[in-house]
Coordinates of C-alpha atoms and ligand atoms in Angstrom, one line a residue:
M195 CA -0.1 0.6 -0.4
A196 CA 1.3 3.7 -1.0
D197 CA 1.0 6.0 1.9
Y198 CA -2.6 5.2 3.4
D199 CA -2.6 4.1 6.8
F200 CA -5.7 1.7 5.6
D201 CA -6.7 0.8 2.2
V202 CA -10.6 1.8 3.3
L203 CA -12.0 3.9 6.0
V204 CA -16.0 3.2 6.1
I205 CA -17.3 5.7 8.0
G206 CA -20.7 4.2 9.9
A207 CA -21.1 0.5 11.0
G208 CA -25.1 0.0 10.2
P209 CA -25.9 -2.6 7.7
G210 CA -24.2 -0.9 4.8
G211 CA -21.1 0.2 6.2
Y212 CA -20.7 -3.5 8.7
V213 CA -21.3 -5.3 5.6
A214 CA -19.1 -3.5 3.4
A215 CA -16.3 -3.2 5.7
I216 CA -16.1 -7.1 6.2
R217 CA -16.7 -7.6 2.7
A218 CA -13.5 -5.6 1.7
A219 CA -11.1 -7.6 4.9
Q220 CA -12.6 -10.7 3.3
L221 CA -11.0 -9.4 -0.4
G222 CA -8.0 -9.0 1.3
L223 CA -7.8 -4.8 2.0
K224 CA -6.7 -3.3 5.1
V225 CA -9.6 -1.9 6.3
A226 CA -10.8 0.2 9.3
C227 CA -14.5 1.0 9.8
V228 CA -15.4 4.3 11.7
E229 CA -18.4 4.5 14.6
S230 CA -19.6 6.9 16.6
R231 CA -22.3 5.0 18.5
A232 CA -21.2 2.8 21.6
T233 CA -22.2 0.0 19.8
L234 CA -21.8 -1.8 16.5
G235 CA -24.7 -2.1 13.8
G236 CA -26.7 1.1 13.4
T237 CA -29.9 2.5 13.2
C238 CA -30.8 -1.4 12.2
L239 CA -29.8 -3.5 15.0
N240 CA -30.2 -0.9 17.8
V241 CA -32.7 1.4 17.7
G242 CA -34.4 0.1 14.1
C243 CA -34.6 -3.4 12.7
I244 CA -33.8 -5.2 15.0
P245 CA -36.0 -4.3 18.5
S246 CA -39.1 -3.4 16.5
K247 CA -39.1 -6.9 15.8
A248 CA -38.3 -8.3 18.9
M249 CA -41.0 -5.7 20.2
L250 CA -43.8 -6.3 17.4
H251 CA -42.9 -10.9 17.8
A252 CA -43.4 -10.3 21.8
S253 CA -46.6 -8.1 21.6
E254 CA -47.9 -10.1 18.8
Y255 CA -48.1 -13.0 21.2
F256 CA -49.7 -11.3 23.3
D257 CA -51.8 -9.5 21.0
A258 CA -52.8 -13.4 19.8
A259 CA -53.7 -14.8 23.4
A260 CA -55.5 -11.4 24.3
N261 CA -58.0 -11.0 21.4
G262 CA -59.0 -14.3 20.9
A263 CA -56.8 -16.0 18.2
M264 CA -56.1 -18.6 20.3
A265 CA -59.6 -19.6 22.2
K266 CA -60.3 -19.7 18.5
M267 CA -57.4 -22.8 18.6
G268 CA -58.8 -24.3 21.4
I269 CA -56.2 -22.4 23.8
D270 CA -57.9 -20.2 26.3
V271 CA -55.5 -18.0 28.0
T272 CA -55.9 -15.0 29.8
P273 CA -52.5 -13.1 29.4
R274 CA -50.8 -10.9 31.7
L275 CA -48.7 -8.6 30.5
N276 CA -45.3 -8.4 32.0
L277 CA -43.9 -5.3 30.0
A278 CA -40.4 -5.1 32.1
A279 CA -39.1 -8.8 30.7
M280 CA -41.1 -7.5 27.1
H281 CA -38.5 -4.9 26.9
A282 CA -35.9 -7.1 28.5
Q283 CA -35.5 -9.4 25.6
R284 CA -35.2 -7.1 23.4
V285 CA -32.5 -5.5 24.8
D286 CA -31.1 -8.8 24.6
A287 CA -31.7 -9.4 21.0
V288 CA -29.6 -6.3 19.9
S289 CA -27.1 -6.5 22.8
G290 CA -26.5 -10.3 21.2
L291 CA -26.7 -9.2 17.7
T292 CA -24.6 -5.9 17.9
K293 CA -21.8 -7.9 19.9
G294 CA -21.8 -10.3 17.2
I295 CA -20.4 -7.2 14.6
E296 CA -18.0 -6.9 17.1
F297 CA -17.0 -10.4 17.0
L298 CA -17.1 -10.6 13.2
F299 CA -14.9 -7.4 13.7
K300 CA -12.9 -8.9 15.1
K301 CA -12.4 -12.0 12.9
N302 CA -11.8 -10.3 10.0
K303 CA -9.5 -8.1 11.1
V304 CA -11.5 -4.7 10.6
T305 CA -10.4 -2.1 12.8
W306 CA -12.9 -0.4 14.6
L307 CA -12.3 3.3 15.2
K308 CA -14.1 4.7 18.2
G309 CA -15.8 8.5 17.4
H310 CA -17.2 10.9 15.4
A311 CA -15.5 11.2 11.4
S312 CA -15.2 14.0 9.9
F313 CA -13.5 14.4 6.5
V314 CA -9.6 16.6 6.8
D315 CA -9.3 16.3 2.6
A316 CA -10.7 13.1 0.4
H317 CA -8.2 10.2 1.8
T318 CA -8.3 11.7 5.6
V319 CA -10.5 11.4 8.1
A320 CA -10.3 12.8 11.9
V321 CA -11.8 10.6 14.4
E322 CA -11.6 11.5 18.3
G323 CA -8.3 14.2 17.2
Q324 CA -6.4 12.3 15.7
N325 CA -6.0 11.7 11.9
H326 CA -6.4 9.0 9.7
S327 CA -6.1 8.2 5.7
A328 CA -7.2 5.3 3.5
K329 CA -7.3 5.2 -0.4
E330 CA -11.0 5.3 -0.2
V331 CA -13.4 5.7 2.2
V332 CA -17.0 4.6 1.8
I333 CA -19.8 7.3 4.1
A334 CA -22.3 4.6 5.5
T335 CA -23.6 7.0 8.2
G336 CA -27.0 5.8 7.6
S337 CA -30.0 8.3 8.2
S338 CA -31.8 10.2 11.7
V339 CA -35.6 11.1 12.1
T340 CA -36.9 14.2 10.5
Q341 CA -38.4 15.8 12.7
L342 CA -42.1 18.0 12.3
P343 CA -41.8 21.4 13.3
G344 CA -44.1 22.5 16.4
V345 CA -44.4 19.3 17.7
E346 CA -40.9 18.6 20.4
I347 CA -39.8 15.0 20.7
D348 CA -38.3 14.4 24.1
N349 CA -38.0 10.3 24.2
A350 CA -36.8 10.8 27.9
K351 CA -40.1 12.2 28.9
G352 CA -42.0 9.6 26.4
V353 CA -45.3 12.2 25.9
V354 CA -44.0 12.7 22.2
V355 CA -41.5 10.1 21.0
D356 CA -39.8 8.7 18.0
S357 CA -38.9 5.7 16.9
T358 CA -36.7 5.4 19.3
G359 CA -38.9 6.9 22.5
A360 CA -41.5 4.5 21.2
L361 CA -39.5 1.4 21.7
E362 CA -38.7 1.9 25.5
L363 CA -42.2 3.1 27.1
A364 CA -42.0 2.6 30.8
A365 CA -46.0 2.3 30.4
V366 CA -48.5 1.1 27.8
P367 CA -49.8 4.1 26.8
K368 CA -53.9 4.3 26.8
T369 CA -54.7 6.3 24.0
M370 CA -51.4 6.8 21.5
V371 CA -51.1 9.2 18.2
V372 CA -49.3 8.3 16.0
I373 CA -48.4 11.1 12.9
G374 CA -47.5 9.4 9.7
G375 CA -49.4 6.1 8.3
G376 CA -45.7 4.8 7.0
V377 CA -43.7 1.8 7.6
I378 CA -43.4 2.7 11.3
G379 CA -46.2 4.3 12.1
L380 CA -47.9 1.7 11.6
E381 CA -45.1 -1.3 13.1
M382 CA -44.6 1.3 16.4
G383 CA -48.8 1.8 16.2
S384 CA -49.5 -2.2 16.9
V385 CA -46.9 -2.6 18.8
W386 CA -48.8 -0.4 21.3
R387 CA -52.1 -0.9 20.0
R388 CA -51.9 -4.9 20.5
L389 CA -50.7 -3.8 24.2
G390 CA -53.9 -2.1 25.3
A391 CA -53.4 1.3 23.9
K392 CA -55.8 2.9 21.9
V393 CA -54.1 4.1 18.9
T394 CA -54.8 6.8 16.5
V395 CA -52.9 7.2 13.4
V396 CA -52.9 10.4 11.8
E397 CA -51.9 10.5 7.9
Y398 CA -51.2 13.8 5.5
L399 CA -52.0 11.6 2.7
D400 CA -55.4 10.1 2.1
Q401 CA -54.1 7.3 2.2
L402 CA -51.5 4.9 4.3
L403 CA -48.2 3.3 3.1
P404 CA -47.0 5.8 0.4
G405 CA -45.3 4.7 -2.8
M406 CA -47.5 0.9 -1.9
D407 CA -49.4 -0.9 -4.9
G408 CA -53.0 1.1 -4.6
D409 CA -54.6 -2.0 -3.4
I410 CA -52.6 -3.1 -0.7
R411 CA -52.5 0.5 0.9
K412 CA -56.7 0.2 0.5
E413 CA -56.9 -3.2 2.5
A414 CA -53.8 -2.4 4.8
A415 CA -56.6 0.3 5.9
K416 CA -59.4 -1.6 5.8
I417 CA -57.5 -4.0 7.9
F418 CA -56.3 -2.0 10.1
A419 CA -59.3 -0.1 11.3
K420 CA -61.1 -3.2 11.4
Q421 CA -58.4 -4.2 14.4
G422 CA -59.3 -1.0 16.5
M423 CA -56.5 1.7 14.6
E424 CA -58.8 4.4 13.8
L425 CA -57.3 6.2 11.0
K426 CA -57.5 10.2 10.3
L427 CA -56.0 10.5 6.6
S428 CA -55.9 13.6 4.7
T429 CA -55.2 15.2 8.1
K430 CA -52.1 17.7 8.8
V431 CA -50.6 18.6 12.7
T432 CA -50.4 22.0 12.7
G433 CA -49.1 22.7 16.7
C434 CA -48.3 19.9 20.1
T435 CA -48.8 21.6 23.4
V436 CA -47.7 19.1 26.4
K437 CA -48.3 19.7 29.7
G438 CA -48.0 17.2 31.9
K439 CA -47.9 13.3 31.2
K440 CA -50.7 14.8 28.4
A441 CA -50.1 15.6 24.8
T442 CA -52.5 18.2 23.0
L443 CA -52.1 18.0 18.9
T444 CA -54.2 20.4 17.0
L445 CA -55.3 18.7 13.4
E446 CA -56.2 20.3 10.3
P447 CA -58.0 18.6 7.4
A448 CA -54.5 18.5 4.7
A449 CA -56.6 20.2 2.2
G450 CA -56.9 23.3 5.6
G451 CA -60.8 24.3 7.3
E452 CA -62.1 23.9 10.8
A453 CA -59.1 22.8 13.3
E454 CA -59.8 20.0 15.9
E455 CA -57.6 19.0 19.4
L456 CA -57.2 15.6 20.1
T457 CA -55.0 15.0 23.3
A458 CA -53.1 11.4 23.9
D459 CA -51.2 10.3 26.3
C460 CA -47.8 9.8 23.8
V461 CA -47.4 10.6 19.9
L462 CA -45.4 9.0 18.2
V463 CA -43.7 11.0 15.1
A464 CA -42.9 9.0 12.8
I465 CA -43.2 11.3 9.5
G466 CA -40.2 10.0 7.6
R467 CA -36.0 10.0 8.1
K468 CA -33.4 12.2 6.4
P469 CA -29.8 11.3 5.5
N470 CA -27.3 11.9 7.9
T471 CA -24.8 14.2 6.4
E472 CA -24.1 16.9 9.3
G473 CA -20.8 16.8 11.2
L474 CA -19.1 14.8 8.3
N475 CA -17.5 18.7 7.1
L476 CA -18.1 17.6 3.5
D477 CA -17.0 21.2 2.8
A478 CA -13.4 20.5 3.1
I479 CA -13.5 18.0 0.0
G480 CA -16.2 19.9 -2.0
L481 CA -19.1 17.1 -1.9
A482 CA -22.4 18.3 -2.2
I483 CA -25.7 16.4 -1.4
N484 CA -29.0 17.4 -3.4
A485 CA -32.2 18.4 -2.8
R486 CA -33.1 15.9 -0.5
G487 CA -29.6 16.0 1.5
Q488 CA -29.1 13.0 -0.2
I489 CA -25.5 12.2 -1.8
E490 CA -25.4 11.1 -5.4
V491 CA -23.7 8.4 -6.5
D492 CA -22.9 6.8 -9.9
H493 CA -23.0 2.7 -10.1
Q494 CA -20.2 1.9 -8.3
F495 CA -21.6 4.0 -6.0
R496 CA -18.5 6.8 -6.1
T497 CA -19.2 10.3 -5.4
S498 CA -18.8 13.3 -7.3
V499 CA -14.9 13.3 -5.2
P500 CA -13.1 10.6 -6.5
G501 CA -11.9 8.6 -3.5
V502 CA -15.5 8.7 -1.9
R503 CA -18.2 6.3 -2.1
A504 CA -21.2 6.3 0.0
I505 CA -24.4 4.0 0.0
G506 CA -26.8 3.2 2.2
D507 CA -29.6 5.7 3.8
V508 CA -27.5 8.4 3.2
V509 CA -27.7 7.9 -0.5
P510 CA -30.6 7.9 -2.7
G511 CA -33.4 4.6 -3.1
P512 CA -35.1 3.0 -0.4
M513 CA -34.0 3.0 3.6
L514 CA -34.0 -0.5 3.9
A515 CA -31.3 -2.3 5.5
H516 CA -31.1 -5.2 3.0
K517 CA -30.3 -2.6 0.2
A518 CA -27.9 -0.8 2.7
E519 CA -26.1 -4.4 2.9
D520 CA -26.3 -5.0 -1.0
E521 CA -24.3 -1.8 -1.4
G522 CA -22.4 -2.4 1.2
I523 CA -20.7 -5.6 -0.7
A524 CA -20.6 -4.3 -4.6
V525 CA -19.2 -1.0 -2.8
A526 CA -15.9 -3.8 -1.2
E527 CA -16.3 -5.2 -4.4
W528 CA -15.5 -2.3 -6.6
I529 CA -13.4 -1.3 -4.5
A530 CA -11.1 -3.9 -5.0
G531 CA -11.2 -4.5 -8.5
Q532 CA -13.9 -6.8 -9.3
V533 CA -17.9 -5.6 -10.2
G534 CA -20.4 -5.6 -7.5
I535 CA -24.1 -5.3 -8.8
V536 CA -27.2 -4.5 -7.1
N537 CA -30.9 -4.4 -8.5
H538 CA -32.0 -2.0 -7.5
D539 CA -35.6 -2.1 -8.9
L540 CA -36.1 -5.2 -7.3
I541 CA -35.5 -4.0 -3.6
P542 CA -38.4 -6.1 -2.0
G543 CA -39.9 -3.9 0.8
V544 CA -41.9 -5.5 4.1
V545 CA -44.2 -3.8 6.7
Y546 CA -43.8 -6.2 9.6
T547 CA -47.6 -5.8 10.5
W548 CA -50.1 -8.2 11.5
P549 CA -50.5 -9.2 8.4
E550 CA -47.4 -8.8 7.0
I551 CA -47.6 -6.7 3.9
A552 CA -44.8 -6.9 1.2
G553 CA -44.0 -5.8 -1.9
V554 CA -41.2 -5.9 -4.6
G555 CA -40.8 -4.3 -8.2
L556 CA -43.7 -2.0 -10.0
T557 CA -47.0 -1.1 -8.5
E558 CA -50.2 -1.4 -10.8
E559 CA -50.1 1.9 -11.4
A560 CA -46.8 2.3 -12.6
A561 CA -46.4 -0.4 -14.2
R562 CA -50.1 0.7 -16.4
A563 CA -48.6 3.8 -16.7
K564 CA -45.6 2.3 -18.7
G565 CA -47.6 -0.2 -21.3
E566 CA -50.5 -3.2 -21.6
I567 CA -50.4 -5.1 -18.2
K568 CA -51.8 -8.3 -17.1
V569 CA -53.1 -8.7 -12.6
G570 CA -53.4 -11.7 -11.2
K571 CA -55.1 -11.5 -7.7
F572 CA -56.2 -14.4 -5.0
P573 CA -57.2 -13.7 -1.4
M574 CA -55.9 -15.5 0.8
A575 CA -59.0 -16.7 2.6
A576 CA -59.2 -18.9 -0.2
N577 CA -55.7 -20.8 0.3
S578 CA -55.6 -23.6 2.7
R579 CA -53.1 -23.2 5.0
A580 CA -54.1 -19.6 5.9
K581 CA -58.0 -20.7 6.1
T582 CA -56.6 -23.5 8.3
N583 CA -54.3 -21.4 10.1
H584 CA -57.3 -18.8 10.8
E585 CA -55.5 -15.8 8.8
P586 CA -57.6 -15.4 5.8
D587 CA -56.8 -11.4 5.8
G588 CA -55.2 -10.2 2.8
F589 CA -54.3 -11.2 -0.8
V590 CA -51.2 -11.7 -3.6
K591 CA -51.5 -9.6 -6.4
I592 CA -49.3 -10.1 -9.3
I593 CA -48.5 -8.0 -12.4
A594 CA -47.5 -9.3 -16.0
D595 CA -46.8 -7.5 -18.7
A596 CA -49.4 -8.3 -21.2
A597 CA -47.1 -8.8 -24.1
T598 CA -44.1 -11.0 -22.5
D599 CA -46.2 -12.1 -19.7
K600 CA -42.9 -11.3 -17.7
V601 CA -43.5 -10.2 -14.3
L602 CA -43.2 -6.6 -12.9
G603 CA -44.3 -7.3 -9.5
V604 CA -45.5 -8.8 -7.1
W605 CA -47.9 -7.5 -3.4
C606 CA -49.2 -9.3 -0.9
I607 CA -50.6 -9.0 2.7
A608 CA -50.8 -12.2 4.4
S609 CA -49.6 -13.9 8.0
V610 CA -45.7 -14.3 6.2
A611 CA -45.8 -11.9 3.6
G612 CA -42.4 -11.2 4.3
T613 CA -40.8 -14.9 4.0
M614 CA -43.4 -15.0 0.5
I615 CA -42.1 -12.1 -1.1
Q616 CA -38.5 -13.8 -1.2
Q617 CA -39.5 -16.4 -4.0
A618 CA -41.3 -13.7 -6.1
T619 CA -38.2 -11.7 -6.0
Q620 CA -36.2 -14.8 -6.4
A621 CA -38.5 -15.3 -9.6
M622 CA -38.5 -12.1 -11.3
E623 CA -34.5 -11.3 -11.0
F624 CA -34.5 -14.8 -13.1
G625 CA -36.6 -12.8 -15.2
A626 CA -39.8 -15.4 -14.6
L627 CA -43.1 -15.0 -16.5
S628 CA -46.0 -15.6 -14.6
E629 CA -46.1 -19.1 -16.5
D630 CA -43.1 -19.8 -14.9
I631 CA -44.4 -19.5 -11.3
A632 CA -48.1 -20.8 -12.0
Y633 CA -46.0 -24.3 -13.5
T634 CA -43.3 -24.4 -10.6
C635 CA -44.6 -27.2 -7.4
H636 CA -45.6 -25.3 -4.6
A637 CA -45.4 -27.4 -1.4
H638 CA -48.9 -27.8 0.0
P639 CA -50.3 -26.6 2.6
T640 CA -48.5 -23.6 2.6
H641 CA -49.3 -19.9 2.1
S642 CA -47.1 -19.7 -1.0
E643 CA -49.4 -21.7 -2.7
A644 CA -51.3 -17.9 -3.2
I645 CA -48.4 -16.6 -5.1
K646 CA -49.1 -19.6 -7.6
E647 CA -52.5 -19.6 -7.8
A648 CA -52.4 -15.1 -8.0
A649 CA -49.5 -16.1 -11.2
M650 CA -52.3 -19.3 -12.4
A651 CA -54.8 -15.4 -12.0
V652 CA -53.1 -13.9 -14.1
R653 CA -53.7 -15.7 -17.4
G654 CA -57.0 -16.6 -15.9
K655 CA -57.1 -20.3 -14.1
P656 CA -56.8 -20.6 -10.1
I657 CA -57.8 -23.6 -9.2
H658 CA -59.2 -22.7 -6.1
M659 CA -61.1 -19.4 -7.1
Ligands
FAD94 P1 -26.9 3.2 9.5 O1 -28.2 1.6 10.2 O2 -27.8 4.4 10.3 O3 -26.3 3.4 10.1 C1 -24.9 4.2 10.6 C2 -24.3 4.5 11.3 O4 -23.7 5.6 11.0 C3 -24.7 5.4 12.6 O5 -24.4 3.7 13.7 C4 -24.2 6.4 13.4 O6 -24.0 6.1 14.5 C5 -22.8 6.6 11.7 N1 -22.8 7.3 11.7 C6 -23.3 8.5 11.1 N2 -21.9 8.9 11.2 C7 -20.9 9.3 11.9 C8 -19.7 9.8 12.0 N3 -19.7 11.2 11.6 N4 -18.9 9.4 12.3 C9 -19.1 8.0 12.6 N5 -20.2 7.4 12.5 C10 -20.8 7.7 12.3 N6 -34.7 -1.3 7.2 C11 -35.4 -2.7 6.7 O7 -35.2 -2.9 5.9 N7 -36.2 -3.5 7.4 C12 -36.5 -3.3 9.4 O8 -37.8 -4.1 9.3 C13 -36.0 -2.0 9.5 N8 -37.3 -1.9 10.9 C14 -36.7 0.0 11.0 C15 -37.6 0.1 12.1 C16 -37.4 1.5 13.0 C17 -37.5 1.7 13.7 C18 -36.0 2.3 11.9 C19 -35.3 3.8 12.4 C20 -35.8 1.9 10.6 C21 -35.5 0.9 10.2 N9 -35.5 0.0 9.1 C22 -35.7 -0.9 8.7 C23 -34.8 1.0 8.6 C24 -33.0 0.8 8.4 O9 -33.0 0.7 9.9 C25 -32.1 1.3 7.6 O10 -32.1 1.6 5.9 C26 -31.0 0.9 7.9 O11 -30.3 1.3 9.4 C27 -29.4 1.6 7.1 O12 -28.4 1.2 7.1 P2 -27.5 2.4 7.0 O13 -25.8 1.7 7.0 O14 -27.4 3.1 6.0 O15 -27.3 3.5 8.1
NAI95 P1 -42.6 6.4 5.6 O1 -42.1 7.3 4.8 O2 -42.3 5.1 6.1 O3 -43.8 7.2 6.3 C1 -43.9 8.9 6.8 C2 -45.3 9.4 6.7 O4 -45.6 10.1 7.5 C3 -46.1 9.4 5.2 O5 -47.4 8.2 4.7 C4 -46.0 10.3 4.7 O6 -47.0 10.8 4.0 C5 -46.4 10.8 6.7 N1 -46.3 12.3 6.6 C6 -45.4 13.3 6.1 N2 -45.4 14.3 7.2 C7 -46.7 14.4 7.1 C8 -47.2 15.8 8.3 N3 -46.5 16.8 8.6 N4 -48.5 14.7 9.2 C9 -48.9 13.5 8.9 N5 -48.5 13.0 8.6 C10 -47.3 12.9 7.0 O7 -41.7 6.9 6.8 P2 -41.1 6.2 8.8 O8 -42.1 5.5 8.9 O9 -41.3 7.4 9.3 O10 -39.8 5.5 8.2 C11 -38.6 6.3 7.4 C12 -38.0 5.1 6.7 O11 -37.4 4.1 7.6 C13 -38.6 3.9 6.4 O12 -38.1 5.2 4.5 C14 -38.9 2.9 5.9 O13 -37.9 2.2 4.4 C15 -37.8 2.6 7.1 N6 -38.2 1.6 7.7 C16 -38.8 0.4 7.0 C17 -39.1 -0.1 7.9 C18 -39.3 -1.9 7.1 O14 -38.8 -2.5 6.1 N7 -40.1 -2.5 8.0 C19 -39.7 -0.3 9.6 C20 -39.6 1.0 9.6 C21 -38.9 2.1 9.3

């Protein structure tokens, strides 16, 4: 190596950064990763994917016992919530996994530089007053919560919180208002609804889950309303006052109109996330951010500054852990002189509610705007396994090109939609036609048979409908 301390220095140890660091080390490079948090794993492992799924999984069991789902299967129980123990298993899950990354860093000889990184020049980064140089620097600093002006978040107080505060509430609020009917709002809102909170979701748009297929968004709204969530769509929050342990929000129709007040024990602000670029001293290297605050990159994840690349939530694309991980692998492969590929057209998205909501590829609306399509749908109520498991809600929808039959998008609402979507993603990655899926043997009885039947529906002939 020329005059640098490292071949690669990665800033941020989230799913983008830690994966890039490990892959680069596996490819024989000398690697450092800077992380300012006390533990590795980034948003995902510390305050995102993992702890939210720990609470979702545990609260799902509680709900199944409390809402009669277990009684339907002959199990009579009256659950008693031990919230402290539920939180403890969440903390345990996080700690096990973050320590696992530390172990992997040691195993792969990745140097963890503890502290906050800022650029001195394109090949030099200062951490805790010390300079470290590298031939290539990868920015993987992730994202943080978007604030709503006039609504001040105070996670310690637990009245107006963001997703991190919502993971740690010390007691179940009697009433909770979620601002933002997106992924975090619906996942964390589901956790506290299941545990006993009366949850109201305030969403600015006229439908939940922007970016997802239109039918899926409508079906999701129906299901969440049936579960007892109150949905205030086309509504904006114009103010918030906190008195003691209560918050009062002022709401107005999004298009303007009469204001109303809503008081709750807890308000969760979940209106999106913004890329982390502050404090990196990007000016020192002349690196600009775009109008959305993101760092633009090319297909090799190169920024406009030679020697500096970027991946994950800080660059354009969906803010998802698996997208960041795949970019982490690809950027390391490019740096090592290989070809790293991420198919950004096929990044699956999953909302881990009950039932789960998942999709990959184009929505029906986007596909229709591009050309002639065929659509096949199959309801979970007609799937033998879902029916037997008392999980009738939802459907699978497959969108295919009318002329070529190539699958353009797959959308599912089903108890295990997050698992089902993988087969669709893989089929699409291989360029599948709906015919290929329809004539692939699917094990019986599985929820995945609904994907086969939706593919048969594209061609007009499912068996069980
Ligand atoms: P991050 O995970 O944000 O990691 C960036 C790291 O960089 C952080 O640890 C930060 O401390 C560090 N850092 C930043 N600046 C500096 C600096 N200057 N110096 C040193 N260190 C720095 N995605 C999914 O795919 N599935 C899910 O189920 C899911 N659930 C989520 C639930 C919640 C509540 C939240 C908030 C997010 C969830 N996400 C989920 C999104 C997912 O967490 C992110 O897409 C993912 O973590 C992005 O990875 P990243 O590596 O780009 O950044
Ligand atoms: P989001 O973008 O999913 O949803 C935000 C919602 O808030 C949107 O519906 C938007 O219309 C609404 N909104 C925006 N401003 C508003 C306002 N002033 N008043 C009312 N509503 C308003 O963002 P969210 O839920 O905060 O999640 C952030 C990111 O984290 C997402 O991009 C997602 O990719 C990621 N994430 C992924 C998860 C998963 O994969 N299961 C789980 C949780 C987060």
